[in-house]
Coordinates of N, CA and C in Angstrom, one line a residue:
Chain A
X17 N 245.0 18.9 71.7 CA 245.4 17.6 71.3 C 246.5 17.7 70.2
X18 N 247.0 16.3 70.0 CA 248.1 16.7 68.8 C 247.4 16.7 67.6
X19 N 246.6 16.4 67.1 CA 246.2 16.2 65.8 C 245.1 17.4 65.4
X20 N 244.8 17.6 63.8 CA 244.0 18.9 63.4 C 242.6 18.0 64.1
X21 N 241.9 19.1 64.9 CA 240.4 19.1 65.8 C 239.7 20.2 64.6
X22 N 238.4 19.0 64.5 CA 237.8 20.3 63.7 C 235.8 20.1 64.7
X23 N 235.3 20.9 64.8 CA 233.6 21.0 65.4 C 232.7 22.3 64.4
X24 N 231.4 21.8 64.4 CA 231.5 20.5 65.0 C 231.6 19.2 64.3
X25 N 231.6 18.2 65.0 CA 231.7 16.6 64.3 C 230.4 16.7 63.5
X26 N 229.5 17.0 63.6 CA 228.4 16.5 63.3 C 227.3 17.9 63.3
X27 N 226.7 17.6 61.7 CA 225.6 18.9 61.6 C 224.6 19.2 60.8
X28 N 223.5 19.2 61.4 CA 222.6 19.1 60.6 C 221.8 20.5 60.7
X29 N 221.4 21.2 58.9 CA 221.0 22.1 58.7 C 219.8 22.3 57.8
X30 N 219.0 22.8 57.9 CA 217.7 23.2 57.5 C 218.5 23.9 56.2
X31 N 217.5 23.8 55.2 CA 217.7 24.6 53.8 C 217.6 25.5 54.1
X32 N 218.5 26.6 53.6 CA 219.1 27.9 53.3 C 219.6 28.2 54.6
X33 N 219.9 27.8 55.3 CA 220.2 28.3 56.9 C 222.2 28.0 56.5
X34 N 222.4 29.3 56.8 CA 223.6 29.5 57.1 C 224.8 28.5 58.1
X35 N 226.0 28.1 57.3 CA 226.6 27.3 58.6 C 228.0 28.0 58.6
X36 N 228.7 27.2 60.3 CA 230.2 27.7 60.5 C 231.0 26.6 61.0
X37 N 232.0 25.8 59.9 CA 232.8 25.0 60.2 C 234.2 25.1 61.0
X38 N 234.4 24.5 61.9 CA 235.9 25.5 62.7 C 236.7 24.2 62.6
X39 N 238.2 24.6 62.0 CA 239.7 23.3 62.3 C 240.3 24.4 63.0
X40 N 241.1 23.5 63.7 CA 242.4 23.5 64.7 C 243.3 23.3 63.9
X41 N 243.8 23.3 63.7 CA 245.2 22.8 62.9 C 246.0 22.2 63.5
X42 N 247.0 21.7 63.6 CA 247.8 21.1 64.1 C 248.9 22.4 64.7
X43 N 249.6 22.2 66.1 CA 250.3 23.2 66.2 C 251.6 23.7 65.6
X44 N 251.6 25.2 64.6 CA 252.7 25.2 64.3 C 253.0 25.3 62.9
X45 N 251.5 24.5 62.3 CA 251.4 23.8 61.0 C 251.1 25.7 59.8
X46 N 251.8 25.6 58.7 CA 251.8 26.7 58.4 C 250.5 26.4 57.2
X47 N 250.6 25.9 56.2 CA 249.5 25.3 55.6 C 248.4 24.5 56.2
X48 N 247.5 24.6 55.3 CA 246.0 24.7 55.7 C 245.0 24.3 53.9
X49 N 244.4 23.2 54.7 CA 243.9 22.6 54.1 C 242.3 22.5 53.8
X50 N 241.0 22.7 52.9 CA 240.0 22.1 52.9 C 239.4 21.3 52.2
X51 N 238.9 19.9 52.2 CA 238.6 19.4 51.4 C 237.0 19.0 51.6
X52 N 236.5 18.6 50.5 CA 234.7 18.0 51.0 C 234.8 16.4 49.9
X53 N 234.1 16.0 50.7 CA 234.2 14.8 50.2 C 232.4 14.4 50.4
X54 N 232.3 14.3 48.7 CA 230.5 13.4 49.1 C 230.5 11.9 49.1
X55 N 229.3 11.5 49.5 CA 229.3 9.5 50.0 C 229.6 9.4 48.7
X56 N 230.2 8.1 48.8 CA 231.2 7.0 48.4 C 232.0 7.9 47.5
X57 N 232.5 9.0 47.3 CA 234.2 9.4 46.5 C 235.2 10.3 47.5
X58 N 235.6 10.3 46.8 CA 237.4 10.9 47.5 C 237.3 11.8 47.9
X59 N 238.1 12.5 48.5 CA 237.9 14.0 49.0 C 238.3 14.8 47.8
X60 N 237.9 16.2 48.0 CA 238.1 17.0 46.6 C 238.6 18.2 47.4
X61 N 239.5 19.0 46.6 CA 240.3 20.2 47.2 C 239.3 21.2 47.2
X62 N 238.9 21.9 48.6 CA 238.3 23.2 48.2 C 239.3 24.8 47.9
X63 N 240.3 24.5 48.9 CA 241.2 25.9 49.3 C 241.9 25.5 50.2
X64 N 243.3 26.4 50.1 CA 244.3 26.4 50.4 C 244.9 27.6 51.4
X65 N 245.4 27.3 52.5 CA 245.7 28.7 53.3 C 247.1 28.3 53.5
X66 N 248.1 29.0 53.3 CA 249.4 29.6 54.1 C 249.5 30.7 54.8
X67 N 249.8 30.4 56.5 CA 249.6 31.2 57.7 C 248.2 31.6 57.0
X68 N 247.9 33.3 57.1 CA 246.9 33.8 56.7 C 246.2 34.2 55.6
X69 N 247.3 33.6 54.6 CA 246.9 33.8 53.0 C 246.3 33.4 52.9
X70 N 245.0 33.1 51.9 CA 244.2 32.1 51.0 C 244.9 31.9 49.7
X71 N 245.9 31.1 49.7 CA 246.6 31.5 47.8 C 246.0 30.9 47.3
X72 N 245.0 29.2 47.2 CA 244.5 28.9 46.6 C 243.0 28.3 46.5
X73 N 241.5 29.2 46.4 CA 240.3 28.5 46.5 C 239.7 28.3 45.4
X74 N 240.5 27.8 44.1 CA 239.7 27.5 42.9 C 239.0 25.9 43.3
X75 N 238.6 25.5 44.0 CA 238.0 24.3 44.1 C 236.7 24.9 44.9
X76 N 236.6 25.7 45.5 CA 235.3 26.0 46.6 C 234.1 26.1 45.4
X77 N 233.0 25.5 45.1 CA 231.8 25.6 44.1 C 231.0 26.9 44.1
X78 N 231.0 27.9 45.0 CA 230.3 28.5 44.5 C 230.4 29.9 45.5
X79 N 230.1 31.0 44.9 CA 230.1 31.7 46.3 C 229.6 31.9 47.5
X80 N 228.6 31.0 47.6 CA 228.4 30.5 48.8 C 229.4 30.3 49.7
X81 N 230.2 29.4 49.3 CA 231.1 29.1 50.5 C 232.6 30.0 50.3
X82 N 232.4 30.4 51.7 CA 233.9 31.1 52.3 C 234.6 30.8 53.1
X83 N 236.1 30.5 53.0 CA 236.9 30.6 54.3 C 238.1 31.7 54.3
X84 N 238.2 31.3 56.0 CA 239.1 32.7 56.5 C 240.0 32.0 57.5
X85 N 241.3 32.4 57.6 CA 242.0 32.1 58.4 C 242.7 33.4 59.2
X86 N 242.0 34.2 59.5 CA 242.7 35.8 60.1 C 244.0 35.7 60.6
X87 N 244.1 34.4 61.8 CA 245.3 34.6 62.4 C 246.5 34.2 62.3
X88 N 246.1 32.8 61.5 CA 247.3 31.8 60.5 C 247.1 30.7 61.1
X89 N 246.0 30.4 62.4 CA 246.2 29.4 62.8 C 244.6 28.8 62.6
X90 N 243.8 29.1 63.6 CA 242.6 28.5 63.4 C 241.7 28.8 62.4
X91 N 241.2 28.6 61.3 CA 240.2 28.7 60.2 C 239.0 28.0 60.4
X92 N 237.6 28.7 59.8 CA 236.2 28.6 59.7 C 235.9 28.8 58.1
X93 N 235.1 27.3 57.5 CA 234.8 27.4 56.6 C 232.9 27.9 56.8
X94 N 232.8 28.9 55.9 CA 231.4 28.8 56.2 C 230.6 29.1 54.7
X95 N 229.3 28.3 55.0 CA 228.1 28.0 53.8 C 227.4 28.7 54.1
X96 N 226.8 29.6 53.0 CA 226.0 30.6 53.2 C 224.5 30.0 52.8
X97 N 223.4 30.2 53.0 CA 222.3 29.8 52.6 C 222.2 28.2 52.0
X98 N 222.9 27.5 52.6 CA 222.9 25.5 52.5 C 222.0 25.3 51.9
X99 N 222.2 24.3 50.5 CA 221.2 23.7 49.6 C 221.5 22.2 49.9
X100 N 221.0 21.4 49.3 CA 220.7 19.6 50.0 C 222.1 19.3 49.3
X101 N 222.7 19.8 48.6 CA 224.3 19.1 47.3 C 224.8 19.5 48.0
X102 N 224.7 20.5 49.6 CA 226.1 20.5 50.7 C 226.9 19.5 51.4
X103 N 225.1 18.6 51.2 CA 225.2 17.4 52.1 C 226.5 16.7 51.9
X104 N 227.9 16.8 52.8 CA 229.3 15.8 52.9 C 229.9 16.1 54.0
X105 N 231.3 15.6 53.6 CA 232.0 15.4 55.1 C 232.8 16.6 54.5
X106 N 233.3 17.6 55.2 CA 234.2 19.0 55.1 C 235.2 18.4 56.0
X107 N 236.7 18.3 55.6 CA 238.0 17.7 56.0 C 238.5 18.7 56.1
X108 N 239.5 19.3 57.2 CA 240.6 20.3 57.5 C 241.4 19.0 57.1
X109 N 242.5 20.0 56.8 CA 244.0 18.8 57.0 C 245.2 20.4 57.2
X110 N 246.1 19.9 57.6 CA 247.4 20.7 57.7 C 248.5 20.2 57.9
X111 N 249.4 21.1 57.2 CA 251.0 20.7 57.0 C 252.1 21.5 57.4
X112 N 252.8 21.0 57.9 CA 254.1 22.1 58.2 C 255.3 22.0 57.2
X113 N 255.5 23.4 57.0 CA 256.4 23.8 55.5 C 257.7 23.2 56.1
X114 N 258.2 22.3 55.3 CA 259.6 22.5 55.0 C 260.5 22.3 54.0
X115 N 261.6 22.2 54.7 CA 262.4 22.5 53.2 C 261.8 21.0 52.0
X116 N 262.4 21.0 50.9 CA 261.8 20.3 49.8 C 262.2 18.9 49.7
X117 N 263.6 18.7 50.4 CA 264.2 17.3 50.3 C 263.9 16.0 51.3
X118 N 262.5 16.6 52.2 CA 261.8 15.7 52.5 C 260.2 15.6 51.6
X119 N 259.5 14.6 52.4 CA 258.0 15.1 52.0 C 257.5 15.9 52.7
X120 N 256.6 16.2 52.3 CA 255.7 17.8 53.3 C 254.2 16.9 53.6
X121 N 254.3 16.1 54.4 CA 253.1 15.1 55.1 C 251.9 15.9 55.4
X122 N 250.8 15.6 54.6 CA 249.5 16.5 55.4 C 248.5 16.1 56.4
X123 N 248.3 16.0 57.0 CA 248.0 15.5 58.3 C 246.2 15.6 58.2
X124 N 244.8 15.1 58.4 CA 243.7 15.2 58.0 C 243.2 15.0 59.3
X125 N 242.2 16.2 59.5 CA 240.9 15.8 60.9 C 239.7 15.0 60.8
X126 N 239.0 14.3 61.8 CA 238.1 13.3 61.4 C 236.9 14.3 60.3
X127 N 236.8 15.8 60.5 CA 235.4 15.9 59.1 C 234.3 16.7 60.2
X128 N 233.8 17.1 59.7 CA 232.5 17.4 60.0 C 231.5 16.8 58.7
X129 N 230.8 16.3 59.7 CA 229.7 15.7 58.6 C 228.3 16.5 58.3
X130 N 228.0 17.5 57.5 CA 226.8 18.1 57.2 C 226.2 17.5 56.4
X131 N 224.4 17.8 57.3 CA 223.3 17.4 56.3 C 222.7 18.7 56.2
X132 N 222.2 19.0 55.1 CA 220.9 19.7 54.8 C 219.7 19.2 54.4
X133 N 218.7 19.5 55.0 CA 217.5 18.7 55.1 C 216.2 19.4 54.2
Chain B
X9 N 249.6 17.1 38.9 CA 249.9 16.1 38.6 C 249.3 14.9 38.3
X10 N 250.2 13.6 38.3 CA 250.4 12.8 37.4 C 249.0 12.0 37.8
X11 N 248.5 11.1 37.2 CA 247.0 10.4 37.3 C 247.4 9.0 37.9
X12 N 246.9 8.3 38.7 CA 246.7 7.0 39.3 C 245.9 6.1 38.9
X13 N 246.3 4.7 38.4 CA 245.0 3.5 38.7 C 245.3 2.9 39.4
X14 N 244.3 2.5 40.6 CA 244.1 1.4 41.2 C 242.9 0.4 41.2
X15 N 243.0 -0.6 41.7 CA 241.9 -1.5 41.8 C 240.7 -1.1 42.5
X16 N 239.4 -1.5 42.2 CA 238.6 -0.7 42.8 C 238.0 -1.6 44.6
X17 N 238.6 -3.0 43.9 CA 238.8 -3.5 45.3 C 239.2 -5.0 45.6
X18 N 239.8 -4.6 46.7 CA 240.8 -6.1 46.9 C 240.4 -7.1 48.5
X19 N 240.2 -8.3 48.5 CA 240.4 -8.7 50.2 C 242.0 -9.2 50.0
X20 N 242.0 -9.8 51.7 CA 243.1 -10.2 51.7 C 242.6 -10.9 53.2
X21 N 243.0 -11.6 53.3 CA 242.9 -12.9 54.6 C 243.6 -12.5 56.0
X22 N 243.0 -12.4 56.7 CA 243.5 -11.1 58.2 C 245.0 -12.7 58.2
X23 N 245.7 -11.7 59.1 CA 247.3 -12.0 59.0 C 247.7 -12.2 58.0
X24 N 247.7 -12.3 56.8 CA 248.7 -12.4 55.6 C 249.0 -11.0 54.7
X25 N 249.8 -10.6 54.0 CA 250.2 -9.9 53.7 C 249.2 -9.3 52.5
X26 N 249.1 -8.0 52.3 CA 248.6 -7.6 51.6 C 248.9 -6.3 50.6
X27 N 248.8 -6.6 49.5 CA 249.5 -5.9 48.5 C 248.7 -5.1 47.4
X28 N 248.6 -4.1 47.5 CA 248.2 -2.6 46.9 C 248.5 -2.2 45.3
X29 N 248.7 -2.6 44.5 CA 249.1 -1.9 43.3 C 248.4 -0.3 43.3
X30 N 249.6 0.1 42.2 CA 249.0 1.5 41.8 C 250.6 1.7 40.7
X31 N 249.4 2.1 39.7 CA 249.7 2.3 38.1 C 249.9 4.0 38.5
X32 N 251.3 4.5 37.8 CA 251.5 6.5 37.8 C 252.6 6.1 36.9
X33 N 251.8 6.0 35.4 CA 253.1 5.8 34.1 C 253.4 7.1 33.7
X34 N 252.6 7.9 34.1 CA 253.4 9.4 34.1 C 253.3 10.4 34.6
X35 N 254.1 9.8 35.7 CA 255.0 10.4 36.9 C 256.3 11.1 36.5
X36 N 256.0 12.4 36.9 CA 257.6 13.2 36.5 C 258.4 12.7 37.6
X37 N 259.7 13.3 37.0 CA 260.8 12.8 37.9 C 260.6 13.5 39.4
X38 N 259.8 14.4 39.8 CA 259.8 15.6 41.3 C 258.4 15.2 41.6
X39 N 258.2 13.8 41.6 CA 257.1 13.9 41.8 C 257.1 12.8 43.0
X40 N 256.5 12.3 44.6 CA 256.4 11.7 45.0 C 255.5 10.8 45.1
X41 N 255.6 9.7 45.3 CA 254.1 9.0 45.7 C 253.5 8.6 47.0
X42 N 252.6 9.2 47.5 CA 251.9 9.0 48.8 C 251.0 8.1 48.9
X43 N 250.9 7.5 49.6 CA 249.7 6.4 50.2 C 249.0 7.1 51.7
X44 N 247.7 7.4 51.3 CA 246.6 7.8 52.9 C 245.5 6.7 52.7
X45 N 245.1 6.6 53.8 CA 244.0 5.4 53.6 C 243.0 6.1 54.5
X46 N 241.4 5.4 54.1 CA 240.3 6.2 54.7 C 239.5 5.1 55.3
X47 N 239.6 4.9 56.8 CA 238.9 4.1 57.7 C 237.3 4.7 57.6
X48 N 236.4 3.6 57.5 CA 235.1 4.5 57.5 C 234.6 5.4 58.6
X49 N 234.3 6.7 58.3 CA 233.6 7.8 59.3 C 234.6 8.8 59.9
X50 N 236.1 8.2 59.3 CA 237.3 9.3 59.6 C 237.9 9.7 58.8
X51 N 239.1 10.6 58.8 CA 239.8 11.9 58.0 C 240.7 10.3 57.3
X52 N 241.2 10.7 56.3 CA 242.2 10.0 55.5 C 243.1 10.4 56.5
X53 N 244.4 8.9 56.4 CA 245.3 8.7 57.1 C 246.8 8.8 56.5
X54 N 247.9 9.6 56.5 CA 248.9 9.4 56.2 C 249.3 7.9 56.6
X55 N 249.7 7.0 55.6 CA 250.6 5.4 55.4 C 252.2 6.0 55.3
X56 N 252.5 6.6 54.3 CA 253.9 6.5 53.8 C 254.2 7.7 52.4
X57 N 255.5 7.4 52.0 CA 255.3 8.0 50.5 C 257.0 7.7 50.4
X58 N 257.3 7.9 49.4 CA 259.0 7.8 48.9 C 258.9 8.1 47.5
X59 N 260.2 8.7 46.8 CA 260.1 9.3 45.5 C 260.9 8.2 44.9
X60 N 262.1 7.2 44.8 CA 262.3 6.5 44.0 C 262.6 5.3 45.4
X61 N 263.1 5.3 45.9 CA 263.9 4.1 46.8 C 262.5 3.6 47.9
X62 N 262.7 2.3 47.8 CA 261.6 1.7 48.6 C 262.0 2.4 50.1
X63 N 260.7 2.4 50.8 CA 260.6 2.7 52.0 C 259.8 1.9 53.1
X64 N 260.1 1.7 53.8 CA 259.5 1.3 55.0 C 259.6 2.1 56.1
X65 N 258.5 1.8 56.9 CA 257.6 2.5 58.3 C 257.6 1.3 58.8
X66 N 256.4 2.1 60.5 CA 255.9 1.1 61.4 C 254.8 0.4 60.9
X67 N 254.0 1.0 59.6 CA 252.6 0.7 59.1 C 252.5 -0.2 58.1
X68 N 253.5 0.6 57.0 CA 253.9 -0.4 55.8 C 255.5 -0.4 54.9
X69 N 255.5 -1.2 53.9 CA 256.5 -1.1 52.9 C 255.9 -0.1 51.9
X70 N 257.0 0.1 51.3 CA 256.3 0.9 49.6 C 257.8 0.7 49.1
X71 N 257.2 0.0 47.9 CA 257.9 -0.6 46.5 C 257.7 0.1 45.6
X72 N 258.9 0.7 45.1 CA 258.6 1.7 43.7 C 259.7 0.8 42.6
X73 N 258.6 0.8 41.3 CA 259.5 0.3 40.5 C 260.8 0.7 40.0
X74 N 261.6 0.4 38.8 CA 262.8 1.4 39.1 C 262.3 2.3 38.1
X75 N 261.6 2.3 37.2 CA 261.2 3.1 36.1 C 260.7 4.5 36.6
X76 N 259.7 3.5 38.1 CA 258.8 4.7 38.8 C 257.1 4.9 38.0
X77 N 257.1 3.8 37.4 CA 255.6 3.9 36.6 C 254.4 3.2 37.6
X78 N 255.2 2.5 38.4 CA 254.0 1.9 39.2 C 254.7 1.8 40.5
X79 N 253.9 1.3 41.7 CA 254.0 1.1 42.7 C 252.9 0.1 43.7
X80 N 254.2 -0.8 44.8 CA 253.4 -1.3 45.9 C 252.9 -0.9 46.9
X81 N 252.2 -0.8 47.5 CA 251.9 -1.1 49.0 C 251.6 -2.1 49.9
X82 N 252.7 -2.8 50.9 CA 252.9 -3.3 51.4 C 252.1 -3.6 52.9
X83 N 251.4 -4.0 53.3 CA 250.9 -4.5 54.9 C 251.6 -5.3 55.3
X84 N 252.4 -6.0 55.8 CA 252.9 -7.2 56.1 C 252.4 -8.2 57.0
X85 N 251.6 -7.9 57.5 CA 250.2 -8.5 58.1 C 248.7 -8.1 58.4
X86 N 247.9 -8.3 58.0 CA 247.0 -7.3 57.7 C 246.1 -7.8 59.1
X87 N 245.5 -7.0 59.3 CA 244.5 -7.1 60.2 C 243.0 -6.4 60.1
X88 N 242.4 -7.0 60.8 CA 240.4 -6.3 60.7 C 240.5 -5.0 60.4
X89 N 241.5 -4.5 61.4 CA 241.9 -3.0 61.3 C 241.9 -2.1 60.5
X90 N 242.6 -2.9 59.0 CA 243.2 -2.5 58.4 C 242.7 -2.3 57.0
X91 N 241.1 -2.7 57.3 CA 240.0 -2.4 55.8 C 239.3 -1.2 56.1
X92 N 239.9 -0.6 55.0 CA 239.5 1.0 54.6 C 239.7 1.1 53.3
X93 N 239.3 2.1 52.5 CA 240.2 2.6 51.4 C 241.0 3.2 51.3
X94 N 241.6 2.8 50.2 CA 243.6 3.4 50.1 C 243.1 3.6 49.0
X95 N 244.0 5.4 49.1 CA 244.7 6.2 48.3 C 245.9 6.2 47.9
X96 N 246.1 5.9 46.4 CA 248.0 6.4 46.0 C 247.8 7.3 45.3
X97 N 248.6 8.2 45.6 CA 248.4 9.5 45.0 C 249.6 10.7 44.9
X98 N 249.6 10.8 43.5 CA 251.4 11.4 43.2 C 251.5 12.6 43.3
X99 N 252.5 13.4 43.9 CA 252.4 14.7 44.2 C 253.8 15.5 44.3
X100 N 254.1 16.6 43.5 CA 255.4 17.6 43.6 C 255.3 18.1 44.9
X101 N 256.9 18.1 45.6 CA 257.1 19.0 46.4 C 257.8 20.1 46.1
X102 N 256.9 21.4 45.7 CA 258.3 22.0 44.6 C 258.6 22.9 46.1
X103 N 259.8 23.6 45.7 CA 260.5 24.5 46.6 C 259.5 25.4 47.3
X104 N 259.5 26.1 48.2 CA 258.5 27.1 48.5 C 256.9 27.3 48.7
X105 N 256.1 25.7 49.0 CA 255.2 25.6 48.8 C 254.7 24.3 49.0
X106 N 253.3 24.2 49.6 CA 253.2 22.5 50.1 C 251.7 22.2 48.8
X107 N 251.3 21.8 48.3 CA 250.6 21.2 47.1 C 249.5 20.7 48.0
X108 N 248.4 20.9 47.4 CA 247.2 20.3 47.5 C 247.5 18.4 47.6
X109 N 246.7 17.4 47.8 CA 246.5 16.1 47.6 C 245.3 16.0 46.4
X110 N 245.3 15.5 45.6 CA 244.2 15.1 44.5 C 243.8 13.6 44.6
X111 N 242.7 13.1 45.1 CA 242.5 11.7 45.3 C 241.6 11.3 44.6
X112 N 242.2 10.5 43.8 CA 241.5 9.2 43.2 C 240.1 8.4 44.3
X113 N 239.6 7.6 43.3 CA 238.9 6.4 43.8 C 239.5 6.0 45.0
X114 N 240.5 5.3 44.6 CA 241.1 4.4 45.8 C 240.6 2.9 45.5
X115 N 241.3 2.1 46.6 CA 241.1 1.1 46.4 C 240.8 0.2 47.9
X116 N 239.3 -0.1 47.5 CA 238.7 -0.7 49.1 C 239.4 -2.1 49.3
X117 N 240.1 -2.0 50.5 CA 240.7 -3.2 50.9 C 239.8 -3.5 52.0
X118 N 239.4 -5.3 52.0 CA 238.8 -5.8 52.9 C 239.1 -6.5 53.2
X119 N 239.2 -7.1 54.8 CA 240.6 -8.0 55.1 C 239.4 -8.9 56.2
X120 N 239.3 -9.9 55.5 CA 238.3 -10.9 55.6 C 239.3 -11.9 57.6
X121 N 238.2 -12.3 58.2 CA 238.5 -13.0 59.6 C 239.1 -14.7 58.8

C-alpha cells in the first residue's frame, strides 16, 4: 500500500509474555519513527531510525523495550516481559529526507493497540 | 522546541467554518508549525504546516501571525468528518536531519449535525 502498514492492528498479551510489533514504512522513506501513546494523551517519542541507524531512543522507558531496523526499511518494536503500563497504541510514522527548504512531512500508521492483561 | 497552547476543546456547527487557535510565543525563527489531527482509533494525520506565509491545501488554511507567536487553523467547512483532535505543533527542520514531533494535548474539535 502507499501508506506506513504496521501488524498487528490489534494485541493482546498476558503479563510478562513477550511481544513483536512490525511497521512498513512508507516506500523509500529514510526516517523512521516510534511513538506510544496511552488513552486520552498524545503520542510520545520512543526512537528514532535513519535507514538503519537508531540515532535516537531516549524516549523508549525502559529496557524492556527494543527496536531494530537491520535493513533500513522494515522495523520491529519489541517488549520484553509486558507489564499492564504497556497497555497503548504503538504508532510507526515515517519520513522521507529532504533537503531543508521544504518541510520534512511525517507520515503516521493506524497503531497497534496492545493490552496486557 | 518551542511549547504550544491550545484549547482543550472546541464545537463548531457541521458546514461552517472552523477555527483552531494555537499560542507558540516562543517560536524561533527555523522553526515550523505543523497541524496533524487524530480521528479516533487511527494514526495522527498530516493537515498542513508553513513557517511564516499563510498556506493553504485541499484540507485547510493556516494563518500565521506576522510576529509568528500564534497561529490559525482554518476548515472552511467542517464536516462530521472532521471531529478528531488537533495537534499544533512547532518543529526545526535543521539541515541534515528530520526531528522527532512532540505533541501536546491538542484540541478536541466537535463538529455538532
Amino acid at each position: 500500500g502507499a501508506g506506513v502498514s504496521q501488524s498487528p492492528r490489534y494485541k493482546v498479551a498476558k503479563r510478562g509474555q513477550d511481544v513483536a510489533l512490525r511497521c512498513d514504512p512508507i516506500s523509500g522513506h529514510v526516517s523512521l519513527f516510534w511513538y506510544q501513546q496511552a488513552l486520552g494523551q498524545g503520542p510520545e517519542f520512543l526512537t528514532y531510525f535513519q535507514n538503519e541507524a537508531q540515532l535516537d531512543k531516549s524516549g523508549l522507558p525502559s529496557d524492556r523495550f527494543f527496536a531494530e531496523r537491520p535493513e533500513g526499511s522494515v522495523s520491529t518494536l519489541k517488549i520484553q516481559r509486558t507489564q499492564q503500563e504497556d497497555s497503548a497504541v504503538y504508532l510507526c510514522a515515517s519520513s522521507f529526507y529532504r533537503v531543508p527548504s521544504s518541510g520534512n512531512t511525517i507520515y503516521f500508521g493506524e497503531g497497534s493497540w496492545l493490552t496486557v492483561v | 522546541d518551542a511549547k504550544t497552547t491550545q484549547p482543550t476543546s472546541m464545537d463548531c456547527a457541521e458546514g461552517r467554518a472552523a477555527n483552531l487557535p494555537c499560542n507558540h510565543s516562543t517560536i524561533s525563527g527555523n522553526e515550523y508549525v505543523y497541524w496533524y489531527r487524530q480521528i479516533h482509533s487511527q494514526g495522527p494525520q498530516y493537515i498542513i504546516h508553513g513557517l511564516k506565509n499563510n498556506e493553504t491545501n485541499e484540507m485547510a488554511s493556516l494563518i500565521i501571525t506576522e510576529d509568528r507567536k500564534s497561529s490559525t487553523l482554518i476548515l472552511p467547512h467542517a464536516t462530521l468528518r472532521d471531529t478528531a483532535v488537533y495537534y499544533c505543533i512547532v518543529r526545526v527542520n535543521p539541515s541534515g536531519s528530520a526531528r522527532q514531533l512532540t505533541f501536546g494535548s491538542g484540541t478536541q474539535l466537535t463538529v455538532l449535525p
